[in-house]
Structure formats: structure tokens, C-alpha cells
């Protein structure tokens, strides 16, 4: 029954707001009778302060009285409309408050105590404190992002890079549980199970990696609170320009200068590669400026495969 009353109150409030908005927006443009006190005025009449003078030639004219009385009616509708809107809002607020869900009070005497904001300590000697879900594991630690700069040769061969990161590790005083053996909050970490430190990780960069890639090192991020799992560490890679080779995907581009005689006659030419040492290519007779000679399989390794791109040699003559 109380719920029905609350719903009726909300509905009545909505109707009141609607009527109030209508009243505010309603505009009186004319009236049936212009009154001077208790007397009806006619065009040409004037109305003095004393209504008994309405039909005499002193006081305000018919049109002035008509405009005033129209304005008074509009003001009345505005005031009543605003009051209706306010009343409607009050009714909706009261009805909504009565409709709010309420916790049942039945059996409150047998209800278990509320959980504290931190996981309760265990009895001495019983191990780590369980959280509200009954697990020893807290929430997962945050991920971390570190920028690593490589050169082109390191991208081609792969490399192990030392990466230093500011992170959270398990508290050594409480072994990451957040509590002492006596079941009290650990003073070393404030019951968080973690402390801040800086550590260095040896990160393996695979051969064939390219710039603007991110490598994920699983479990190398921050330690989670109170025994929670580690987050991940992401390496954002950047590559410095190489003075000899230019990379496009898995292919490499380089340039060599030969003499005009070599270009006319042709013959072998030794050129440098990035990771294989010098190789010999053949210059064809009558080679012209800008000729490009491809050397298959001497480019960059393709990531996570056993294949490689090609090397392209641009011939300059001079």
C-alpha cells in the first residue's frame, strides 16, 4: 500500500509540473470586461482611484485599464504556474524517496559483521589473510611502460637489453601478505604487501623487431597488493637512423659509388651488408647512374620467422 501511495504521489507531481508549465507559458491577450472597482467600464470611460468616479472624466482611460488588467492576469498565471512546478517537484522527491530500495531488517541480529576496508588478519600461524572472496590473492598489479632505444644492427640480430623500471615488489618484512606473523598490519608496507623500488630487468629483444612496436614482458610489471599477481611490462621501441642502410619492412637499401670505367666495362664489386659482412655483386657492362641491384636474402630477418628480406644496392657513378 505504501508503494502505491508513493507512486500516486510521483504521478500527481508530474501532473502538477505539467500544469505549472502550461500556466507559465499561457498568455492572456484579451479580457471580456474591463473593471473599475465593481463597475464595468466602456470605451471612453475613465477610472479614478475611487470606483464611484468610473463614469466621470477623471482618472485612467479605458485602454490603460484594459492593458493593466491583462498584465495582472498574466502575472497571476505565472505565479500559480511556478508554484505548481515547485509543488510537483516536492511531490516527486517525496514519492521517489519512499520508493527507494531498503535493506531488510529481518534477521539483523544474526547478520555477520561488515568486512573492514582491508583484508582481516589471520590467526597466528594460519598463513596469509583471506580476502572477501576467500582467496589469498589480492588484485593484480598495474602494467608499466618503458621506452627502449635500439640501433638497426640490434634490430637485425636481436639483443638482450637491461631495462630499469620504478615498480612495486613484494614487501620482504611480511612476504607480500601485508600482515605480520602475529596477524597485525605490517609496518613496513602499511598492510599493502608491497614496497616501491627500482629494479633492472634483462629484456630479450627478438631479431627482426621494428620501430614503434611494443613488446610485452608478462609478469614483469608491478606486484599486486597483498599477494596479488604481477602486472605486465611493455617496452616501446625506437630505432636510431643508420648512416649506411635504410630499412623498409624487411628490406634494406644502400648505395655505392663506382668509377665510369667500372660502369662501362662491368665486373665484380664488393659491397657491405648489415649482418653478413661484405658480399660480391656483379656490375653489368654499360651500367648507368641510378641502377639498383638486388641481393636476395641479405636484408632484415622477418620477425618470428626463418626468412629474410633483400638488400638493394643503388649505383652511383663518379
Coordinates of C-alpha atoms in Angstrom, one line a residue:
X1 CA 0.0 0.0 0.0
X2 CA 2.8 2.4 0.9
X3 CA 4.4 1.8 -2.5
X4 CA 1.1 2.6 -4.3
X5 CA 0.8 5.8 -2.4
X6 CA 4.4 6.7 -3.3
X7 CA 3.7 6.0 -7.0
X8 CA 0.5 8.1 -6.8
X9 CA 2.5 10.9 -5.3
X10 CA 5.0 10.8 -8.1
X11 CA 2.3 10.8 -10.8
X12 CA 0.5 13.7 -9.1
X13 CA 3.8 15.6 -9.0
X14 CA 4.2 15.0 -12.8
X15 CA 0.7 16.4 -13.4
X16 CA 1.4 19.4 -11.2
X17 CA 4.6 20.2 -13.1
X18 CA 2.8 19.9 -16.4
X19 CA 0.0 22.2 -15.3
X20 CA 2.6 24.6 -13.9
X21 CA 4.5 24.7 -17.2
X22 CA 1.2 25.3 -19.0
X23 CA 0.4 28.2 -16.7
X24 CA 3.8 29.8 -17.1
X25 CA 3.5 29.6 -20.9
X26 CA -0.1 30.6 -21.1
X27 CA -0.5 34.2 -22.3
X28 CA -3.7 36.3 -21.8
X29 CA -4.2 38.6 -24.8
X30 CA -7.7 40.0 -24.1
X31 CA -10.4 40.1 -21.3
X32 CA -14.1 40.1 -21.5
X33 CA -14.8 43.1 -19.2
X34 CA -12.6 46.0 -18.1
X35 CA -13.5 46.7 -14.5
X36 CA -13.2 49.9 -12.4
X37 CA -13.7 48.7 -8.9
X38 CA -17.0 46.8 -9.1
X39 CA -18.2 48.7 -12.2
X40 CA -17.8 47.6 -15.8
X41 CA -16.1 50.2 -18.0
X42 CA -16.9 51.1 -21.5
X43 CA -14.7 52.7 -24.2
X44 CA -14.5 56.4 -23.4
X45 CA -14.8 55.9 -19.7
X46 CA -12.1 57.0 -17.2
X47 CA -11.5 55.4 -13.9
X48 CA -10.3 57.4 -10.8
X49 CA -8.9 55.9 -7.6
X50 CA -12.4 56.0 -6.2
X51 CA -14.6 53.5 -8.2
X52 CA -17.5 55.8 -7.8
X53 CA -15.8 58.1 -10.3
X54 CA -15.6 55.4 -13.0
X55 CA -18.0 57.1 -15.4
X56 CA -16.6 60.5 -14.9
X57 CA -13.9 62.3 -16.7
X58 CA -11.1 61.9 -14.1
X59 CA -8.5 59.1 -13.8
X60 CA -7.2 56.5 -16.2
X61 CA -8.7 55.7 -19.6
X62 CA -10.3 52.5 -20.8
X63 CA -7.3 51.2 -22.8
X64 CA -4.9 51.8 -20.0
X65 CA -7.1 50.0 -17.5
X66 CA -7.5 47.1 -20.0
X67 CA -3.7 46.7 -20.5
X68 CA -3.1 46.7 -16.7
X69 CA -5.7 44.1 -16.1
X70 CA -4.4 41.8 -18.9
X71 CA -0.8 42.2 -17.4
X72 CA -2.2 41.3 -13.9
X73 CA -3.8 38.2 -15.2
X74 CA -0.6 37.1 -16.9
X75 CA 1.4 37.7 -13.7
X76 CA -1.2 35.6 -11.8
X77 CA -0.8 32.7 -14.2
X78 CA 3.0 32.9 -13.9
X79 CA 3.0 32.9 -10.1
X80 CA 0.5 30.0 -9.9
X81 CA 2.4 28.0 -12.6
X82 CA 5.7 28.4 -10.8
X83 CA 4.1 27.3 -7.5
X84 CA 2.6 24.3 -9.2
X85 CA 6.1 23.3 -10.7
X86 CA 7.7 23.6 -7.2
X87 CA 4.9 21.6 -5.6
X88 CA 5.2 18.9 -8.3
X89 CA 9.0 18.6 -7.7
X90 CA 8.4 18.3 -4.0
X91 CA 5.8 15.5 -4.5
X92 CA 8.2 13.6 -6.9
X93 CA 11.0 13.9 -4.4
X94 CA 8.9 12.6 -1.5
X95 CA 7.5 9.8 -3.7
X96 CA 10.9 8.8 -5.0
X97 CA 12.3 8.7 -1.5
X98 CA 9.6 6.4 -0.4
X99 CA 10.2 4.1 -3.4
X100 CA 13.9 3.7 -2.8
X101 CA 15.1 0.2 -2.1
X102 CA 15.6 -0.5 1.6
X103 CA 17.7 -3.2 3.2
X104 CA 15.6 -5.7 5.1
X105 CA 15.9 -5.5 8.9
X106 CA 14.8 -9.1 9.3
X107 CA 17.4 -11.3 10.9
X108 CA 19.7 -8.4 11.6
X109 CA 20.7 -9.8 14.9
X110 CA 22.2 -12.8 13.1
X111 CA 23.9 -10.8 10.3
X112 CA 27.7 -11.2 10.2
X113 CA 29.8 -8.1 10.9
X114 CA 30.7 -5.9 7.9
X115 CA 34.0 -6.5 6.2
X116 CA 36.8 -4.0 7.0
X117 CA 38.3 -2.0 4.2
X118 CA 41.4 -4.2 4.4
X119 CA 41.6 -7.9 4.5
X120 CA 41.3 -9.1 8.1
X121 CA 44.5 -10.6 9.6
X122 CA 44.7 -14.4 10.1
X123 CA 45.0 -16.1 13.4
X124 CA 48.7 -16.5 14.3
X125 CA 50.3 -19.3 12.3
X126 CA 47.5 -19.9 9.9
X127 CA 49.1 -18.2 6.9
X128 CA 48.1 -15.3 4.7
X129 CA 44.8 -13.5 5.4
X130 CA 42.0 -14.4 3.0
X131 CA 40.2 -11.6 1.2
X132 CA 36.4 -11.3 1.0
X133 CA 36.3 -13.9 -1.8
X134 CA 38.1 -16.4 0.3
X135 CA 41.3 -16.2 -1.7
X136 CA 44.8 -15.3 -0.6
X137 CA 45.3 -13.4 -3.8
X138 CA 44.8 -9.6 -3.9
X139 CA 44.1 -7.6 -7.1
X140 CA 46.5 -7.6 -10.0
X141 CA 49.3 -5.1 -10.1
X142 CA 49.5 -2.3 -12.6
X143 CA 51.2 -2.6 -16.0
X144 CA 54.3 -0.5 -16.7
X145 CA 55.6 1.1 -20.0
X146 CA 59.3 1.8 -20.7
X147 CA 60.8 3.3 -23.8
X148 CA 63.8 1.4 -25.2
X149 CA 66.1 2.8 -28.0
X150 CA 67.8 0.4 -30.4
X151 CA 70.1 0.7 -33.4
X152 CA 69.5 -1.1 -36.7
X153 CA 72.0 -3.8 -36.0
X154 CA 70.4 -4.7 -32.7
X155 CA 67.1 -4.9 -34.5
X156 CA 68.6 -7.3 -37.1
X157 CA 70.4 -9.6 -34.7
X158 CA 68.3 -9.4 -31.6
X159 CA 69.7 -8.3 -28.3
X160 CA 69.3 -8.6 -24.5
X161 CA 68.8 -5.1 -23.1
X162 CA 69.0 -4.1 -19.4
X163 CA 65.8 -2.1 -18.7
X164 CA 65.5 -0.1 -15.4
X165 CA 62.0 0.5 -14.1
X166 CA 60.5 2.1 -11.0
X167 CA 58.0 -0.5 -9.7
X168 CA 56.4 -2.2 -6.7
X169 CA 57.7 -5.5 -5.3
X170 CA 56.6 -7.8 -2.5
X171 CA 57.4 -6.5 1.0
X172 CA 60.2 -8.6 2.4
X173 CA 59.0 -8.0 6.0
X174 CA 55.7 -9.8 5.5
X175 CA 56.5 -11.8 2.4
X176 CA 53.9 -9.8 0.5
X177 CA 50.9 -10.7 2.7
X178 CA 50.5 -7.2 4.3
X179 CA 50.4 -8.7 7.8
X180 CA 52.9 -9.9 10.4
X181 CA 53.1 -13.4 11.8
X182 CA 51.0 -12.0 14.8
X183 CA 48.2 -11.0 12.4
X184 CA 48.9 -7.3 12.7
X185 CA 49.2 -4.8 9.8
X186 CA 52.8 -4.9 8.5
X187 CA 54.6 -1.6 9.5
X188 CA 57.0 -1.9 6.6
X189 CA 54.3 -1.6 3.9
X190 CA 51.3 -0.4 5.8
X191 CA 49.4 -3.7 5.2
X192 CA 49.7 -3.2 1.4
X193 CA 52.1 -6.1 0.9
X194 CA 54.3 -4.0 -1.4
X195 CA 57.1 -1.6 -1.3
X196 CA 58.4 0.8 -4.0
X197 CA 61.8 0.2 -5.6
X198 CA 63.9 0.4 -8.8
X199 CA 65.0 -2.8 -10.5
X200 CA 66.7 -3.8 -13.7
X201 CA 65.3 -6.4 -16.0
X202 CA 67.2 -8.1 -18.7
X203 CA 64.8 -7.9 -21.7
X204 CA 65.3 -10.1 -24.7
X205 CA 64.6 -8.2 -28.0
X206 CA 63.9 -10.6 -30.9
X207 CA 65.6 -10.3 -34.2
X208 CA 63.6 -8.5 -36.9
X209 CA 61.8 -6.2 -34.5
X210 CA 60.8 -2.8 -35.9
X211 CA 60.4 0.7 -34.5
X212 CA 57.1 1.8 -33.0
X213 CA 56.4 -1.7 -31.8
X214 CA 55.5 -2.7 -28.2
X215 CA 56.9 -5.8 -26.6
X216 CA 55.0 -7.4 -23.7
X217 CA 57.0 -8.9 -20.9
X218 CA 54.4 -10.9 -18.9
X219 CA 54.6 -10.7 -15.2
X220 CA 57.3 -8.0 -15.1
X221 CA 55.0 -5.1 -14.1
X222 CA 54.1 -4.0 -10.6
X223 CA 53.3 -6.6 -7.9
X224 CA 49.7 -6.6 -6.8
X225 CA 48.7 -5.6 -3.3
X226 CA 48.6 -8.3 -0.5
X227 CA 49.8 -11.2 -2.7
X228 CA 48.2 -10.1 -5.9
X229 CA 49.6 -11.1 -9.3
X230 CA 52.2 -9.1 -11.1
X231 CA 51.1 -6.8 -14.0
X232 CA 53.0 -6.8 -17.3
X233 CA 55.9 -4.6 -18.5
X234 CA 55.6 -3.1 -22.0
X235 CA 58.6 -2.0 -24.0
X236 CA 58.0 0.8 -26.5
X237 CA 60.8 0.5 -29.1
X238 CA 62.5 3.3 -31.0
X239 CA 65.3 2.8 -33.6
X240 CA 68.1 5.3 -34.3
X241 CA 68.9 6.1 -38.0
X242 CA 71.7 4.1 -39.6
X243 CA 74.2 6.1 -41.8
X244 CA 74.6 3.3 -44.4
X245 CA 71.4 1.4 -44.6
X246 CA 67.7 2.4 -44.9
X247 CA 65.0 0.0 -43.8
X248 CA 61.7 -0.6 -45.5
X249 CA 59.8 -3.5 -43.8
X250 CA 62.3 -6.4 -44.1
X251 CA 64.3 -4.9 -47.0
X252 CA 67.5 -2.8 -46.7
X253 CA 68.7 -0.1 -49.1
X254 CA 72.2 1.1 -49.5
X255 CA 74.3 2.9 -52.1
X256 CA 77.8 2.6 -53.6
X257 CA 79.9 4.7 -56.0
X258 CA 81.8 3.2 -58.9
X259 CA 84.1 4.7 -61.5
X260 CA 82.9 5.5 -65.0
X261 CA 85.4 2.9 -66.3
X262 CA 83.9 0.2 -64.0
X263 CA 80.4 1.2 -65.2
X264 CA 81.4 0.9 -68.9
X265 CA 83.3 -2.4 -68.5
X266 CA 81.3 -4.1 -65.8
X267 CA 82.8 -6.6 -63.3
X268 CA 82.5 -7.7 -59.7
X269 CA 82.0 -5.3 -56.8
X270 CA 82.3 -5.9 -53.1
X271 CA 79.5 -4.3 -51.1
X272 CA 78.9 -4.2 -47.3
X273 CA 75.8 -5.8 -45.7
X274 CA 74.4 -5.2 -42.3
X275 CA 75.0 -8.6 -40.7
X276 CA 76.7 -10.8 -43.2
X277 CA 79.9 -8.9 -43.9
X278 CA 80.9 -8.0 -47.5
X279 CA 79.4 -9.8 -50.5
X280 CA 80.3 -9.6 -54.1
X281 CA 77.8 -8.4 -56.7
X282 CA 78.2 -8.2 -60.5
X283 CA 78.2 -4.9 -62.3
X284 CA 76.9 -5.4 -65.8
X285 CA 78.7 -3.6 -68.7
X286 CA 77.3 -0.2 -69.6
X287 CA 75.6 0.2 -66.2
X288 CA 74.0 3.7 -65.9
X289 CA 73.6 6.0 -63.0
X290 CA 70.8 5.1 -60.6
X291 CA 70.8 1.3 -61.4
X292 CA 69.6 -0.7 -58.5
X293 CA 70.9 -4.3 -58.0
X294 CA 69.0 -6.6 -55.7
X295 CA 70.8 -9.1 -53.4
X296 CA 68.3 -11.7 -52.2
X297 CA 68.2 -12.8 -48.6
X298 CA 70.6 -10.1 -47.3
X299 CA 68.1 -7.8 -45.7
X300 CA 66.5 -7.9 -42.3
X301 CA 65.1 -11.0 -40.6
X302 CA 61.4 -11.2 -40.6
X303 CA 60.0 -11.3 -37.1
X304 CA 59.4 -14.8 -35.7
X305 CA 60.3 -16.5 -39.0
X306 CA 63.4 -18.0 -40.5
X307 CA 63.2 -15.8 -43.7
X308 CA 64.9 -12.5 -44.5
X309 CA 64.2 -9.6 -46.8
X310 CA 66.5 -8.4 -49.6
X311 CA 69.3 -5.9 -49.9
X312 CA 69.1 -3.3 -52.7
X313 CA 72.2 -1.5 -53.9
X314 CA 71.9 1.8 -55.6
X315 CA 74.7 2.5 -58.1
X316 CA 76.2 6.0 -58.3
X317 CA 78.9 6.8 -60.9
X318 CA 81.6 9.4 -60.4

